[in-house]
Structure formats: C-alpha cells, structure tokens
CSV table of N, CA, C and O in Angstrom, one decimal:
chain,number,residue,atom,x,y,z
L,12,UNK,N,0.8,-1.2,0.0
L,12,UNK,CA,0.0,0.0,0.0
L,12,UNK,C,0.9,1.3,0.0
L,12,UNK,O,1.8,1.4,0.8
L,13,UNK,N,0.6,2.2,-0.9
L,13,UNK,CA,1.4,3.4,-1.0
L,13,UNK,C,0.9,4.4,0.0
L,13,UNK,O,-0.3,4.5,0.3
L,14,UNK,N,1.8,5.2,0.5
L,14,UNK,CA,1.5,6.3,1.4
L,14,UNK,C,0.8,7.4,0.6
L,14,UNK,O,1.0,7.6,-0.5
L,15,UNK,N,0.0,8.2,1.3
L,15,UNK,CA,-0.7,9.3,0.6
L,15,UNK,C,0.2,10.4,0.1
L,15,UNK,O,-0.1,11.0,-0.9
L,16,UNK,N,1.4,10.5,0.7
L,16,UNK,CA,2.3,11.6,0.3
L,16,UNK,C,3.3,11.1,-0.8
L,16,UNK,O,4.2,11.9,-1.2
L,17,UNK,N,3.1,10.0,-1.3
L,17,UNK,CA,4.0,9.4,-2.4
L,17,UNK,C,3.7,10.1,-3.7
L,17,UNK,O,2.5,10.2,-4.1
L,18,UNK,N,4.8,10.6,-4.4
L,18,UNK,CA,4.6,11.2,-5.7
L,18,UNK,C,5.6,10.5,-6.6
L,18,UNK,O,6.7,10.2,-6.3
L,19,UNK,N,5.1,10.2,-7.8
L,19,UNK,CA,6.0,9.6,-8.8
L,19,UNK,C,6.0,10.6,-10.1
L,19,UNK,O,5.0,10.8,-10.7
L,20,UNK,N,7.2,11.1,-10.3
L,20,UNK,CA,7.4,12.0,-11.5
L,20,UNK,C,8.1,11.2,-12.6
L,20,UNK,O,9.1,10.5,-12.3
L,21,UNK,N,7.8,11.5,-13.8
L,21,UNK,CA,8.5,10.8,-14.9
L,21,UNK,C,9.7,11.6,-15.3
L,21,UNK,O,10.5,11.1,-16.1
L,22,UNK,N,9.9,12.8,-14.8
L,22,UNK,CA,11.1,13.6,-15.2
L,22,UNK,C,11.3,14.6,-14.1
L,22,UNK,O,10.4,15.0,-13.3
L,23,UNK,N,12.6,15.0,-14.0
L,23,UNK,CA,13.0,16.0,-13.0
L,23,UNK,C,12.2,17.3,-13.3
L,23,UNK,O,11.8,18.0,-12.4
L,24,UNK,N,12.0,17.7,-14.6
L,24,UNK,CA,11.3,18.9,-15.0
L,24,UNK,C,9.9,18.9,-14.5
L,24,UNK,O,9.4,19.9,-14.1
L,25,UNK,N,9.2,17.8,-14.5
L,25,UNK,CA,7.9,17.7,-14.0
L,25,UNK,C,7.8,17.9,-12.5
L,25,UNK,O,6.8,18.4,-12.0
L,26,UNK,N,8.9,17.5,-11.8
L,26,UNK,CA,8.9,17.7,-10.3
L,26,UNK,C,9.2,19.1,-9.9
L,26,UNK,O,9.0,19.5,-8.8
L,27,UNK,N,9.7,19.9,-10.8
L,27,UNK,CA,10.1,21.3,-10.5
L,27,UNK,C,9.2,22.2,-11.3
L,27,UNK,O,9.5,22.5,-12.5
L,28,UNK,N,8.1,22.7,-10.8
L,28,UNK,CA,7.2,23.6,-11.5
L,28,UNK,C,7.9,25.0,-11.8
L,28,UNK,O,7.3,25.7,-12.7
L,29,UNK,N,8.9,25.3,-11.2
L,29,UNK,CA,9.6,26.6,-11.4
L,29,UNK,C,10.9,26.4,-12.1
L,29,UNK,O,11.6,25.4,-12.0
L,30,UNK,N,11.4,27.4,-12.8
L,30,UNK,CA,12.7,27.4,-13.5
L,30,UNK,C,13.8,27.7,-12.5
L,30,UNK,O,14.7,26.9,-12.2
L,31,UNK,N,13.7,28.9,-11.9
L,31,UNK,CA,14.7,29.3,-10.9
L,31,UNK,C,14.1,29.7,-9.6
L,31,UNK,O,13.1,30.5,-9.6
L,32,UNK,N,14.6,29.2,-8.5
L,32,UNK,CA,14.2,29.7,-7.2
L,32,UNK,C,15.3,30.6,-6.7
L,32,UNK,O,16.4,30.2,-6.5
L,33,UNK,N,14.9,31.9,-6.5
L,33,UNK,CA,15.8,32.8,-5.8
L,33,UNK,C,15.5,32.9,-4.4
L,33,UNK,O,14.3,33.1,-4.0
L,34,UNK,N,16.5,32.6,-3.5
L,34,UNK,CA,16.3,32.6,-2.1
L,34,UNK,C,17.1,33.8,-1.5
L,34,UNK,O,18.3,33.8,-1.6
L,35,UNK,N,16.3,34.7,-0.8
L,35,UNK,CA,17.0,35.7,0.0
L,35,UNK,C,16.8,35.4,1.4
L,35,UNK,O,15.7,35.1,1.9
L,36,UNK,N,17.9,35.4,2.1
L,36,UNK,CA,17.9,35.2,3.6
L,36,UNK,C,18.3,36.5,4.3
L,36,UNK,O,19.2,37.2,3.8
L,37,UNK,N,17.6,36.8,5.3
L,37,UNK,CA,17.8,38.2,5.9
L,37,UNK,C,17.5,38.2,7.4
L,37,UNK,O,16.8,37.3,7.9
L,38,UNK,N,18.0,39.2,8.1
L,38,UNK,CA,17.6,39.5,9.5
L,38,UNK,C,17.9,41.0,9.7
L,38,UNK,O,19.1,41.4,9.6
L,39,UNK,N,16.9,41.7,10.1
L,39,UNK,CA,17.0,43.1,10.4
L,39,UNK,C,17.7,44.0,9.4
L,39,UNK,O,18.5,44.9,9.7
L,40,UNK,N,17.4,43.8,8.1
L,40,UNK,CA,18.0,44.6,7.1
L,40,UNK,C,16.9,45.0,6.1
L,40,UNK,O,17.1,45.0,4.9
L,41,UNK,N,15.8,45.5,6.6
L,41,UNK,CA,14.6,45.8,5.8
L,41,UNK,C,14.9,46.8,4.7
L,41,UNK,O,14.4,46.7,3.6
L,42,UNK,N,15.7,47.9,5.0
L,42,UNK,CA,15.9,48.9,4.0
L,42,UNK,C,16.7,48.4,2.8
L,42,UNK,O,16.3,48.6,1.7
L,43,UNK,N,17.7,47.6,3.1
L,43,UNK,CA,18.5,47.0,2.0
L,43,UNK,C,17.6,45.9,1.2
L,43,UNK,O,17.7,45.8,0.0
L,44,UNK,N,16.9,45.1,2.0
L,44,UNK,CA,16.0,44.1,1.4
L,44,UNK,C,15.1,44.7,0.4
L,44,UNK,O,14.8,44.1,-0.6
L,45,UNK,N,14.5,45.9,0.7
L,45,UNK,CA,13.6,46.5,-0.2
L,45,UNK,C,14.2,46.7,-1.6
L,45,UNK,O,13.6,46.4,-2.6
L,46,UNK,N,15.4,47.2,-1.6
L,46,UNK,CA,16.1,47.4,-2.9
L,46,UNK,C,16.5,46.1,-3.6
L,46,UNK,O,16.3,46.0,-4.8
L,47,UNK,N,16.9,45.1,-2.8
L,47,UNK,CA,17.2,43.8,-3.4
L,47,UNK,C,16.0,43.2,-4.0
L,47,UNK,O,16.1,42.7,-5.2
L,48,UNK,N,14.9,43.1,-3.3
L,48,UNK,CA,13.6,42.6,-3.9
L,48,UNK,C,13.2,43.3,-5.2
L,48,UNK,O,12.9,42.7,-6.2
L,49,UNK,N,13.3,44.6,-5.1
L,49,UNK,CA,12.9,45.4,-6.3
L,49,UNK,C,13.7,45.1,-7.5
L,49,UNK,O,13.3,44.9,-8.6
L,50,UNK,N,15.1,45.2,-7.3
L,50,UNK,CA,16.0,45.0,-8.4
L,50,UNK,C,15.9,43.5,-9.0
L,50,UNK,O,15.9,43.4,-10.2
L,51,UNK,N,15.8,42.6,-8.1
L,51,UNK,CA,15.8,41.2,-8.6
L,51,UNK,C,14.5,40.8,-9.3
L,51,UNK,O,14.5,40.3,-10.3
L,52,UNK,N,13.4,41.2,-8.7
L,52,UNK,CA,12.1,40.9,-9.2
L,52,UNK,C,11.8,41.6,-10.5
L,52,UNK,O,11.0,41.1,-11.3
L,53,UNK,N,12.4,42.7,-10.8
L,53,UNK,CA,12.1,43.5,-12.0
L,53,UNK,C,12.4,42.7,-13.3
L,53,UNK,O,11.8,42.9,-14.3
L,54,UNK,N,13.4,41.8,-13.2
L,54,UNK,CA,13.7,41.0,-14.4
L,54,UNK,C,13.5,39.5,-14.3
L,54,UNK,O,14.0,38.8,-15.1
L,55,UNK,N,12.7,39.1,-13.3
L,55,UNK,CA,12.4,37.7,-13.1
L,55,UNK,C,11.3,37.3,-14.1
L,55,UNK,O,10.5,38.1,-14.5
L,56,UNK,N,11.4,36.0,-14.6
L,56,UNK,CA,10.3,35.6,-15.5
L,56,UNK,C,9.2,35.0,-14.6
L,56,UNK,O,9.3,34.7,-13.4
L,57,UNK,N,8.1,34.7,-15.3
L,57,UNK,CA,6.9,34.2,-14.6
L,57,UNK,C,7.2,32.7,-14.2
L,57,UNK,O,6.4,32.2,-13.4
L,58,UNK,N,8.2,32.1,-14.7
L,58,UNK,CA,8.6,30.7,-14.3
L,58,UNK,C,9.4,30.7,-13.1
L,58,UNK,O,9.7,29.6,-12.6
L,59,UNK,N,9.9,31.8,-12.6
L,59,UNK,CA,10.8,31.9,-11.5
L,59,UNK,C,10.0,32.1,-10.2
L,59,UNK,O,8.8,32.5,-10.3
L,60,UNK,N,10.7,31.9,-9.1
L,60,UNK,CA,10.0,32.2,-7.8
L,60,UNK,C,11.0,32.9,-6.9
L,60,UNK,O,12.2,32.8,-7.0
L,61,UNK,N,10.5,33.8,-6.0
L,61,UNK,CA,11.3,34.5,-5.0
L,61,UNK,C,10.8,34.1,-3.6
L,61,UNK,O,9.7,34.2,-3.3
L,62,UNK,N,11.8,33.6,-2.9
L,62,UNK,CA,11.6,33.1,-1.5
L,62,UNK,C,12.4,34.0,-0.6
L,62,UNK,O,13.6,34.2,-0.8
L,63,UNK,N,11.7,34.5,0.4
L,63,UNK,CA,12.4,35.3,1.5
L,63,UNK,C,12.3,34.6,2.8
L,63,UNK,O,11.2,34.3,3.3
L,64,UNK,N,13.5,34.3,3.4
L,64,UNK,CA,13.5,33.6,4.7
L,64,UNK,C,14.1,34.6,5.6
L,64,UNK,O,15.3,35.1,5.5
L,65,UNK,N,13.3,35.0,6.6
L,65,UNK,CA,13.7,36.0,7.6
L,65,UNK,C,13.9,35.4,9.0
L,65,UNK,O,13.0,34.6,9.4
L,66,UNK,N,14.9,35.7,9.6
L,66,UNK,CA,15.3,35.2,10.9
L,66,UNK,C,14.6,36.0,12.0
L,66,UNK,O,15.3,36.5,12.9
L,67,UNK,N,13.3,36.1,12.0
L,67,UNK,CA,12.5,36.8,13.0
L,67,UNK,C,13.0,38.3,13.2
L,67,UNK,O,13.3,38.7,14.4
L,68,UNK,N,13.1,39.0,12.2
L,68,UNK,CA,13.6,40.4,12.3
L,68,UNK,C,12.7,41.2,13.2
L,68,UNK,O,11.5,41.0,13.3
L,69,UNK,N,13.2,42.3,13.8
L,69,UNK,CA,12.5,43.2,14.6
L,69,UNK,C,12.4,44.6,14.0
L,69,UNK,O,11.9,45.5,14.6
L,70,UNK,N,12.9,44.7,12.8
L,70,UNK,CA,12.9,46.0,12.1
L,70,UNK,C,11.7,46.0,11.1
L,70,UNK,O,10.7,45.4,11.3
L,71,UNK,N,11.9,46.7,10.0
L,71,UNK,CA,10.8,46.8,9.0
L,71,UNK,C,10.7,45.7,8.0
L,71,UNK,O,10.0,45.8,7.0
L,72,UNK,N,11.5,44.6,8.2
L,72,UNK,CA,11.5,43.5,7.2
L,72,UNK,C,10.2,43.0,6.8
L,72,UNK,O,9.9,42.9,5.6
L,73,UNK,N,9.3,42.7,7.7
L,73,UNK,CA,8.0,42.2,7.4
L,73,UNK,C,7.2,43.2,6.5
L,73,UNK,O,6.5,42.8,5.5
L,74,UNK,N,7.2,44.4,6.9
L,74,UNK,CA,6.5,45.5,6.1
L,74,UNK,C,7.1,45.6,4.7
L,74,UNK,O,6.3,45.7,3.8
L,75,UNK,N,8.4,45.4,4.6
L,75,UNK,CA,9.0,45.5,3.2
L,75,UNK,C,8.5,44.3,2.4
L,75,UNK,O,8.2,44.5,1.2
L,76,UNK,N,8.5,43.2,2.9
L,76,UNK,CA,8.1,42.0,2.2
L,76,UNK,C,6.6,42.1,1.8
L,76,UNK,O,6.2,41.8,0.7
L,77,UNK,N,5.8,42.6,2.7
L,77,UNK,CA,4.3,42.8,2.4
L,77,UNK,C,4.2,43.9,1.3
L,77,UNK,O,3.3,43.8,0.5
L,78,UNK,N,5.0,44.9,1.3
L,78,UNK,CA,5.0,45.9,0.2
L,78,UNK,C,5.2,45.2,-1.1
L,78,UNK,O,4.7,45.7,-2.1
L,79,UNK,N,6.0,44.2,-1.1
L,79,UNK,CA,6.4,43.5,-2.4
L,79,UNK,C,5.7,42.1,-2.5
L,79,UNK,O,6.1,41.2,-3.2
L,80,UNK,N,4.5,42.0,-1.8
L,80,UNK,CA,3.9,40.7,-1.8
L,80,UNK,C,3.5,40.2,-3.2
L,80,UNK,O,3.3,39.0,-3.4
L,81,UNK,N,3.3,41.1,-4.2
L,81,UNK,CA,3.0,40.7,-5.5
L,81,UNK,C,4.3,40.1,-6.2
L,81,UNK,O,4.1,39.5,-7.3
L,82,UNK,N,5.4,40.3,-5.7
L,82,UNK,CA,6.7,39.8,-6.2
L,82,UNK,C,7.3,38.6,-5.5
L,82,UNK,O,8.1,37.9,-6.0
L,83,UNK,N,6.9,38.5,-4.2
L,83,UNK,CA,7.5,37.5,-3.3
L,83,UNK,C,6.5,36.3,-3.3
L,83,UNK,O,5.3,36.4,-3.0
L,84,UNK,N,7.0,35.1,-3.7
L,84,UNK,CA,6.1,33.9,-3.8
L,84,UNK,C,6.0,33.3,-2.4
L,84,UNK,O,4.9,32.7,-2.2
L,85,UNK,N,7.0,33.3,-1.6
L,85,UNK,CA,6.9,32.7,-0.3
L,85,UNK,C,7.7,33.5,0.7
L,85,UNK,O,8.9,33.9,0.4
L,86,UNK,N,7.1,33.7,1.9
L,86,UNK,CA,7.8,34.5,3.0
L,86,UNK,C,7.7,33.7,4.2
L,86,UNK,O,6.6,33.3,4.7
L,87,UNK,N,8.9,33.4,4.8
L,87,UNK,CA,8.9,32.6,6.1
L,87,UNK,C,9.7,33.5,7.1
L,87,UNK,O,10.8,33.9,6.8
L,88,UNK,N,9.1,33.7,8.2
L,88,UNK,CA,9.7,34.5,9.2
L,88,UNK,C,9.6,33.8,10.6
L,88,UNK,O,8.5,33.7,11.1
L,89,UNK,N,10.7,33.3,11.0
L,89,UNK,CA,10.8,32.6,12.3
L,89,UNK,C,12.3,32.6,12.8
L,89,UNK,O,13.2,32.8,12.0
L,90,UNK,N,12.5,32.4,14.1
L,90,UNK,CA,13.9,32.3,14.5
L,90,UNK,C,14.7,31.2,13.9
L,90,UNK,O,14.2,30.1,13.6
L,91,UNK,N,15.9,31.5,13.6
L,91,UNK,CA,16.9,30.5,13.0
L,91,UNK,C,18.1,30.4,13.9
L,91,UNK,O,18.4,31.3,14.7
L,92,UNK,N,18.8,29.3,13.8
L,92,UNK,CA,20.0,29.1,14.6
L,92,UNK,C,21.2,29.7,14.0
L,92,UNK,O,22.2,30.0,14.6
L,93,UNK,N,21.1,30.0,12.6
L,93,UNK,CA,22.3,30.6,11.9
L,93,UNK,C,21.8,31.0,10.5
L,93,UNK,O,20.7,30.6,10.1
L,94,UNK,N,22.6,31.8,9.8
L,94,UNK,CA,22.2,32.1,8.4
L,94,UNK,C,22.1,30.8,7.6
L,94,UNK,O,21.2,30.7,6.7
L,95,UNK,N,23.0,29.8,7.9
L,95,UNK,CA,22.9,28.6,7.1
L,95,UNK,C,21.6,27.8,7.4
L,95,UNK,O,21.0,27.2,6.5
L,96,UNK,N,21.1,27.9,8.6
L,96,UNK,CA,19.8,27.3,9.0
L,96,UNK,C,18.7,27.9,8.1
L,96,UNK,O,17.8,27.3,7.6
L,97,UNK,N,18.7,29.3,8.0
L,97,UNK,CA,17.7,30.0,7.2
L,97,UNK,C,17.8,29.6,5.8
L,97,UNK,O,16.8,29.3,5.1
L,98,UNK,N,19.0,29.5,5.3
L,98,UNK,CA,19.2,29.1,3.9
L,98,UNK,C,18.7,27.7,3.6
L,98,UNK,O,18.1,27.4,2.6
L,99,UNK,N,19.0,26.8,4.5
L,99,UNK,CA,18.5,25.4,4.4
L,99,UNK,C,17.0,25.3,4.3
L,99,UNK,O,16.4,24.6,3.5
L,100,UNK,N,16.3,26.2,5.1
L,100,UNK,CA,14.8,26.2,5.0
L,100,UNK,C,14.4,26.7,3.6
L,100,UNK,O,13.5,26.1,3.0
L,101,UNK,N,15.1,27.7,3.1
L,101,UNK,CA,14.7,28.2,1.8
L,101,UNK,C,14.9,27.2,0.7
L,101,UNK,O,14.1,27.0,-0.2
L,102,UNK,N,16.0,26.4,0.8
L,102,UNK,CA,16.3,25.4,-0.2
L,102,UNK,C,15.2,24.3,-0.1
L,102,UNK,O,14.7,23.8,-1.1
L,103,UNK,N,14.8,23.9,1.1
L,103,UNK,CA,13.8,22.9,1.2
L,103,UNK,C,12.4,23.3,0.7
L,103,UNK,O,11.6,22.5,0.3
L,104,UNK,N,12.2,24.6,0.7
L,104,UNK,CA,10.9,25.2,0.2
L,104,UNK,C,10.9,25.4,-1.3
L,104,UNK,O,9.8,25.6,-1.9
L,105,UNK,N,12.1,25.5,-1.9
L,105,UNK,CA,12.2,25.9,-3.3
L,105,UNK,C,11.6,24.8,-4.2
L,105,UNK,O,11.7,23.6,-4.0
L,106,UNK,N,11.0,25.3,-5.3
L,106,UNK,CA,10.4,24.4,-6.3
L,106,UNK,C,11.0,24.6,-7.6
L,106,UNK,O,10.6,24.0,-8.6
L,107,UNK,N,12.1,25.3,-7.7
L,107,UNK,CA,12.8,25.5,-8.9
L,107,UNK,C,13.8,24.5,-9.3
L,107,UNK,O,14.3,23.7,-8.5
L,108,UNK,N,14.0,24.3,-10.6
L,108,UNK,CA,15.0,23.4,-11.1
L,108,UNK,C,16.4,23.9,-10.7
L,108,UNK,O,17.3,23.1,-10.5
L,109,UNK,N,16.6,25.2,-10.6
L,109,UNK,CA,17.8,25.8,-10.2
L,109,UNK,C,17.6,26.7,-9.0
L,109,UNK,O,16.5,27.3,-8.9
L,110,UNK,N,18.6,26.8,-8.1
L,110,UNK,CA,18.5,27.6,-6.9
L,110,UNK,C,19.6,28.6,-7.0
L,110,UNK,O,20.7,28.2,-7.1
L,111,UNK,N,19.2,29.9,-6.8
L,111,UNK,CA,20.2,30.9,-6.7
L,111,UNK,C,20.0,31.6,-5.4
L,111,UNK,O,18.9,32.1,-5.1
L,112,UNK,N,21.1,31.6,-4.6
L,112,UNK,CA,21.1,32.2,-3.2
L,112,UNK,C,21.4,33.7,-3.4
L,112,UNK,O,22.5,34.0,-4.0
L,113,UNK,N,20.6,34.6,-2.8
L,113,UNK,CA,20.9,36.0,-2.9
L,113,UNK,C,20.9,36.6,-1.4
L,113,UNK,O,19.9,36.7,-0.8
L,114,UNK,N,22.1,36.9,-1.0
L,114,UNK,CA,22.1,37.6,0.3
L,114,UNK,C,21.4,38.9,0.3
L,114,UNK,O,21.2,39.5,-0.8
L,115,UNK,N,20.8,39.4,1.4
L,115,UNK,CA,19.9,40.5,1.4
L,115,UNK,C,20.5,41.8,1.0
L,115,UNK,O,19.8,42.8,0.7
L,116,UNK,N,21.9,41.9,0.9
L,116,UNK,CA,22.5,43.2,0.5
L,116,UNK,C,23.2,43.1,-0.8
L,116,UNK,O,23.9,44.0,-1.2
L,117,UNK,N,22.9,42.0,-1.6
L,117,UNK,CA,23.5,41.9,-2.9
L,117,UNK,C,22.7,42.8,-4.0
L,117,UNK,O,21.5,43.0,-3.9
L,118,UNK,N,23.5,43.2,-4.9
L,118,UNK,CA,22.9,43.9,-6.1
L,118,UNK,C,22.9,42.8,-7.2
L,118,UNK,O,23.9,42.7,-7.9
L,119,UNK,N,21.8,42.2,-7.4
L,119,UNK,CA,21.7,41.1,-8.3
L,119,UNK,C,20.5,41.3,-9.2
L,119,UNK,O,19.5,41.9,-8.8
L,120,UNK,N,20.6,40.9,-10.4
L,120,UNK,CA,19.5,41.0,-11.4
L,120,UNK,C,19.2,39.6,-11.9
L,120,UNK,O,20.1,38.8,-12.1
L,121,UNK,N,17.9,39.4,-12.1
L,121,UNK,CA,17.5,38.0,-12.4
L,121,UNK,C,18.1,37.6,-13.8
L,121,UNK,O,18.4,36.4,-14.0
L,122,UNK,N,18.5,38.6,-14.6
L,122,UNK,CA,19.1,38.2,-15.9
L,122,UNK,C,20.4,37.5,-15.7
L,122,UNK,O,20.9,36.7,-16.4
L,123,UNK,N,21.1,37.9,-14.6
L,123,UNK,CA,22.4,37.2,-14.2
L,123,UNK,C,22.1,35.7,-13.9
L,123,UNK,O,22.9,34.9,-14.2
L,124,UNK,N,21.0,35.5,-13.3
L,124,UNK,CA,20.6,34.1,-13.0
L,124,UNK,C,20.4,33.3,-14.2
L,124,UNK,O,20.7,32.1,-14.3
L,125,UNK,N,19.8,33.9,-15.2
L,125,UNK,CA,19.5,33.2,-16.5
L,125,UNK,C,20.9,32.9,-17.2
L,125,UNK,O,21.0,31.8,-17.8
L,126,UNK,N,21.9,33.8,-17.0
L,126,UNK,CA,23.2,33.5,-17.6
L,126,UNK,C,23.8,32.2,-16.9
L,126,UNK,O,24.3,31.4,-17.6
L,127,UNK,N,23.6,32.1,-15.6
L,127,UNK,CA,24.1,31.0,-14.9
L,127,UNK,C,23.4,29.7,-15.4
L,127,UNK,O,24.0,28.7,-15.6
L,128,UNK,N,22.1,29.8,-15.5
L,128,UNK,CA,21.3,28.6,-16.0
L,128,UNK,C,21.8,28.2,-17.4
L,128,UNK,O,22.0,27.0,-17.7
L,129,UNK,N,22.0,29.2,-18.3
L,129,UNK,CA,22.5,28.8,-19.6
L,129,UNK,C,23.8,28.2,-19.6
L,129,UNK,O,24.1,27.2,-20.3
L,130,UNK,N,24.7,28.6,-18.7
L,130,UNK,CA,26.0,28.0,-18.6
L,130,UNK,C,25.9,26.6,-18.1
L,130,UNK,O,26.6,25.7,-18.6
L,131,UNK,N,25.0,26.3,-17.1
L,131,UNK,CA,24.9,25.0,-16.6
L,131,UNK,C,24.3,24.1,-17.7
L,131,UNK,O,24.8,22.9,-17.9
L,132,UNK,N,23.3,24.5,-18.4
L,132,UNK,CA,22.6,23.6,-19.4
L,132,UNK,C,23.5,23.5,-20.6
L,132,UNK,O,23.4,22.4,-21.3
L,133,UNK,N,24.3,24.4,-20.9
L,133,UNK,CA,25.1,24.3,-22.1
L,133,UNK,C,26.3,23.4,-21.9
L,133,UNK,O,26.9,22.9,-22.8
L,134,UNK,N,26.7,23.2,-20.6
L,134,UNK,CA,27.9,22.4,-20.3
L,134,UNK,C,27.4,21.0,-19.9
L,134,UNK,O,26.7,20.3,-20.6
L,135,UNK,N,27.8,20.6,-18.7
L,135,UNK,CA,27.6,19.2,-18.4
L,135,UNK,C,26.6,19.0,-17.2
L,135,UNK,O,26.7,18.0,-16.5
L,136,UNK,N,25.8,20.0,-16.9
L,136,UNK,CA,24.8,20.0,-15.8
L,136,UNK,C,25.5,19.7,-14.4
L,136,UNK,O,24.9,19.0,-13.6
L,137,UNK,N,26.6,20.3,-14.2
L,137,UNK,CA,27.2,20.2,-12.9
L,137,UNK,C,26.2,20.9,-11.9
L,137,UNK,O,25.4,21.7,-12.2
L,138,UNK,N,26.3,20.5,-10.6
L,138,UNK,CA,25.4,21.0,-9.6
L,138,UNK,C,25.6,22.5,-9.3
L,138,UNK,O,24.6,23.2,-8.9
L,139,UNK,N,26.8,23.0,-9.4
L,139,UNK,CA,27.0,24.4,-8.9
L,139,UNK,C,28.1,25.1,-9.8
L,139,UNK,O,29.1,24.5,-10.1
L,140,UNK,N,27.8,26.3,-10.1
L,140,UNK,CA,28.7,27.2,-10.7
L,140,UNK,C,28.7,28.5,-9.9
L,140,UNK,O,27.7,28.9,-9.4
L,141,UNK,N,29.8,29.2,-9.9
L,141,UNK,CA,29.8,30.6,-9.4
L,141,UNK,C,29.8,31.5,-10.5
L,141,UNK,O,30.7,31.5,-11.4
L,142,UNK,N,28.8,32.3,-10.6
L,142,UNK,CA,28.6,33.3,-11.7
L,142,UNK,C,28.8,34.7,-11.1
L,142,UNK,O,27.9,35.2,-10.4
L,143,UNK,N,29.9,35.3,-11.4
L,143,UNK,CA,30.2,36.6,-10.9
L,143,UNK,C,29.9,37.7,-12.0
L,143,UNK,O,30.1,37.5,-13.1
C-alpha cells in the first residue's frame, strides 16, 4: 500500500514547476532588502520564484516583504539558529529546477541568474557554478 504523500514523477522537470528559485535570507535589514527585492524581481520571469527567509527580524523587514507581496512567492519569518539554517529552510521550500542564493544586501539582477542557467545547461549539468 502506498502512502498518501507518495509522488511519482516521470522527469525532473515535472517535479520542478519553477525554473529558478531565488532565495533571499535576511535579518533586520529591511531597508536593503527593499532594494534587493525590487531589483531582482524586476527582471524575473513568470517561471521563477522568489523566496524570502527572515530570521525573525524586529525592524521593517515584514513590512518591506508585504509591500512586495506581488513579487514574493513565499515568505517565512521565524527564529533560526544561523544564516545557514535559514538558507537550508529556503532550499527545502524551493520548487525551482535551479536555486540561486541571494544575500539580502546583494545587487543582483535576475538576468544574471539566466546566464548561470544557460552556462549549466550548455555544459555538463554540474550542480553548482559561481557566476560573478
């Protein structure tokens, strides 16, 4: 007898409804987060997702994310043990075929993410590349 939570996908692409999952992890950096979300989401495709993992900030972080709720697909705010703990949560929540980690103070554009994806798919599908 199969468990109710069992899923069988015929391909990796079917299991990943999104192309790229951008994960921003943050704590008490609402002002910078506002700029990062705006810049990143401006060039994201409809196949991408934006996940914000907040380590229970006490500043304006929640308000900033709510301001961009039309751009943020998933927002999680709870205490974390470390930045790596927050990042791991974001990775577990991601639905993208590719994951791009974006620190809350980075100046990143989604088009940079597409360049990384093209590099990976054009080569040998290695798990990670650093795209500067």
